[in-house]
């Protein structure tokens, strides 16, 4: 708003200016608020309220309906610290993250690189490689349930051709977590592949041509061009995969139900069991809080140490 | 210095149609060779084949006397400047310049020495620590140039390196590139669609159209003796004016429109076999008719005063022609002016094939001057 101050009326004007400028100062904020309102409402109902409720519940013992019955302070957390079962769950979760995240990313990156070649019929491969993205957790888990079947499963049959003894994929405690990891990597591949392929296709072809004229080898191009140019995409996909790994639930529920001997009792599954099977909403909430801080810390660390290496154009 | 020879080279992307056909040319060591032609005529394709970035469908390529069809790009002793410069956006200017040397495991000391040398030559020293996005278009162009020079490859290929620059910078870089090429004795193959660049930079020019060579020659040869109507119209600014006409053998005249006739001298009558011809005349060869026979009374449709010369446009047979007169002229749009066409300066082309039947006599109108001290 433009206010012209002319000499005669100089004395009277400041009051009006103050009034106007108060309105105009807040105008932008009020407009912004209006735009934000839908997300604020949605987030409040579906994220913030449950979050605070979880924090609140973690300080209580609850009845079977999940209503707070008795305030116990930090006892739920103390219980977790001593709980053998929770330790196992944390360990399984960390191992699971370690197994799935790097292998998912490397596999998808490899597939994306070979699918980025301009060849006839490459579209078929791109579709195939990304196809697991369109499959639900339930459907993929069922597929793997069959593949892992100890006697009629395709994997053990294949092994028997090479005279390798049948493996009890989902029943043997030393194999179950690996089986779940294999399933998860397979499920991750589609989405990760698609995102990385998109990132690769954004890299200017001329950069590679220029490098080949300079006599750069495949690995040199990979190290000096592909990885740095892909770093924002890689950073994004690593973050997403990491968080997803911490939150894995569906495949555990369908394939192993947390067993055998709690070897696949990943933390989210553990929370689910605690809350909806044992009706211990208090300790379940406490576990959820622990998970929240786990993810928070890992993400902060990632941003702190990972983002430095990311090159944004 | 290395020679580049193309023998019967053809290129096809889809096995049906040729994008380039039967290209034969030999580029001499140390020569500045310009490839020019309209968009889509196959210039980049040809350059990329020489670089080894594109397969050669047919024919043979020799570099420095060796058969090079199957050599990898890095084995051909070339450097390449891309139209978009292809700088690595995540590396600094210095890292960009030594990228290739690093790939070839040149020792660090030498790398730095060569980098500084080249950066100094191109005035890039103050920018060595910057990223490409922190540079202006001209500076980026220079980095691309530096990267190609630092490789010390004897052959340098450039694909429209100046097309992203503004007019002033472009003319500056033109002379800079030319000087560097001379100083380093590079064999340069330079692609452009801009005929001014071709004329001003090339030792020799190859005009390409629709994948076929139209003419190869030095700039004046091409300007004065265009091999066909396409070259005549492509080279020169404003382009040569062309108009269909008929040759009347009995009367020994060329007839333009209905009642404009130009007498053909006896010794030329034999050379012109067709009835249907295309007559061409350069804008600077059209004069105001003072005492000569008037051929056309034209109506001016546009005037551009450029200071030292004036370009006047007019319509003939629904084609826009232009003429270029020296000096400044006060002419208004709509003025009617008498002009004459002198037979000596006419070019005549076969109307079917476009081949030149007669070129304008260069020495009568623009004598090639020489400085003798
Ligand atoms: N990869 C490709 N696949 C199929 N056709 C192509 C390919 N690259 C170029 N062409 C075709 O080849 C012809 C020549 O292309 P080229 O890029 O060499 O033209 P150009 O002379 O460099 O044009 P410009 O001045 O616009 O850069 C064009 O008709 C183009 O459509
Ligand atoms: Mg091109």
Tab-separated table of C-alpha atoms in Angstrom, chain A residues 204 206-217 220-221 224-225 228-229 311-313, chain B residues 48 53 73-74 78-80 82 84 86-91 99-100 102-104 133 147:
chain	number	residue	atom	x	y	z
A	204	UNK	CA	23.312	-35.106	-19.086
A	206	UNK	CA	27.186	-35.344	-22.801
A	207	UNK	CA	29.007	-35.574	-19.488
A	208	UNK	CA	29.633	-39.255	-20.106
A	209	UNK	CA	30.571	-38.662	-23.720
A	210	UNK	CA	33.028	-36.010	-22.711
A	211	UNK	CA	34.499	-38.390	-20.139
A	212	UNK	CA	34.861	-41.186	-22.696
A	213	UNK	CA	36.730	-38.850	-25.002
A	214	UNK	CA	39.027	-38.112	-22.074
A	215	UNK	CA	39.583	-41.831	-21.687
A	216	UNK	CA	37.767	-42.335	-18.398
A	217	UNK	CA	37.026	-45.928	-17.425
A	220	UNK	CA	36.013	-43.661	-12.979
A	221	UNK	CA	32.832	-42.323	-14.593
A	224	UNK	CA	33.332	-39.062	-10.490
A	225	UNK	CA	30.092	-38.482	-12.392
A	228	UNK	CA	27.971	-37.278	-7.243
A	229	UNK	CA	25.308	-36.344	-9.761
A	311	UNK	CA	25.582	-32.055	-4.455
A	312	UNK	CA	22.459	-30.024	-5.197
A	313	UNK	CA	22.352	-28.382	-8.584
B	48	UNK	CA	30.161	-37.318	-33.541
B	53	UNK	CA	30.522	-41.172	-30.236
B	73	UNK	CA	36.945	-42.016	-28.683
B	74	UNK	CA	39.897	-41.788	-26.306
B	78	UNK	CA	40.694	-35.658	-30.304
B	79	UNK	CA	39.078	-33.233	-27.945
B	80	UNK	CA	35.449	-32.205	-28.157
B	82	UNK	CA	29.886	-29.604	-26.741
B	84	UNK	CA	26.029	-27.070	-23.901
B	86	UNK	CA	29.056	-30.454	-20.757
B	87	UNK	CA	30.844	-29.098	-17.700
B	88	UNK	CA	30.639	-31.211	-14.564
B	89	UNK	CA	28.355	-29.117	-12.347
B	90	UNK	CA	29.635	-30.616	-9.094
B	91	UNK	CA	33.299	-29.906	-9.804
B	99	UNK	CA	39.197	-34.132	-15.197
B	100	UNK	CA	40.541	-35.837	-18.299
B	102	UNK	CA	43.166	-37.275	-13.897
B	103	UNK	CA	41.342	-40.033	-15.755
B	104	UNK	CA	44.537	-40.707	-17.705
B	133	UNK	CA	26.866	-22.404	-12.131
B	147	UNK	CA	39.264	-28.484	-21.040
